[in-house]
Amino acid sequence: MAKPDDRSDNVEKLQDAIQDTIENFREGQDYLSEHADEISGEEKAQIEAKNERRLHSIEGFREEVKDEAADAQK
């Protein structure tokens, strides 16, 4: 038998994911700032692309938090 869908801590988990992703974004930015002249153009482009994806993920997480909060108020 399948477990019931427990969404009670989804907002908390999403907020943790947002914080982790923001931290990873900042670490990527810091790395670029500190080592931009030491890394290859390809590596720089990869980090920039990854950070762009992180920004999109953060937006998606925030939308999910809004959806979960709205669902909880029903």
C-alpha positions in Angstrom: 0.0 0.0 0.0 1.3 3.4 -0.9 2.2 5.9 1.7 0.0 9.0 2.0 1.3 12.2 0.5 2.8 14.1 3.5 3.4 17.7 2.3 3.7 19.2 5.8 7.4 20.0 5.6 7.6 20.8 1.9 8.0 24.5 2.4 10.8 24.0 4.9 12.6 21.6 2.5 12.2 24.0 -0.4 13.6 26.9 1.7 16.6 24.7 2.6 17.1 24.0 -1.1 16.9 27.7 -1.8 19.6 28.5 0.8 21.9 25.7 -0.4 21.5 26.9 -4.0 22.2 30.5 -3.1 25.3 29.4 -1.1 26.5 27.4 -4.1 25.9 30.4 -6.4 27.9 32.7 -4.2 30.7 30.2 -4.0 30.8 30.1 -7.8 30.9 33.9 -8.0 33.6 34.1 -5.4 35.7 31.5 -7.2 35.3 33.4 -10.4 36.3 36.6 -8.7 39.4 35.1 -7.1 40.6 32.9 -10.0 39.2 34.5 -13.2 42.7 35.2 -14.5 44.0 31.7 -13.6 41.2 29.5 -15.2 40.5 28.7 -18.8 37.8 30.5 -20.7 36.0 27.1 -21.0 36.0 26.6 -17.2 34.8 30.2 -16.7 32.0 29.7 -19.1 31.0 26.4 -17.4 30.8 28.1 -14.0 28.8 31.0 -15.4 26.4 28.6 -17.1 26.0 26.6 -13.9 25.3 29.8 -11.9 22.7 30.8 -14.5 21.0 27.4 -14.0 21.2 28.0 -10.2 19.4 31.3 -10.6 16.6 29.6 -12.6 16.4 26.9 -9.9 16.0 29.5 -7.2 13.2 31.1 -9.1 11.5 27.7 -9.5 11.9 26.9 -5.8 10.4 30.2 -4.9 7.4 29.5 -7.1 7.0 26.1 -5.5 7.1 27.7 -2.0 4.3 30.1 -3.1 2.2 27.1 -4.4 2.8 25.1 -1.3 1.8 28.1 0.9 -1.3 28.7 -1.1 -2.2 25.0 -0.9 -1.7 25.0 2.9 -4.2 27.8 3.2 -7.0 25.8 1.6 
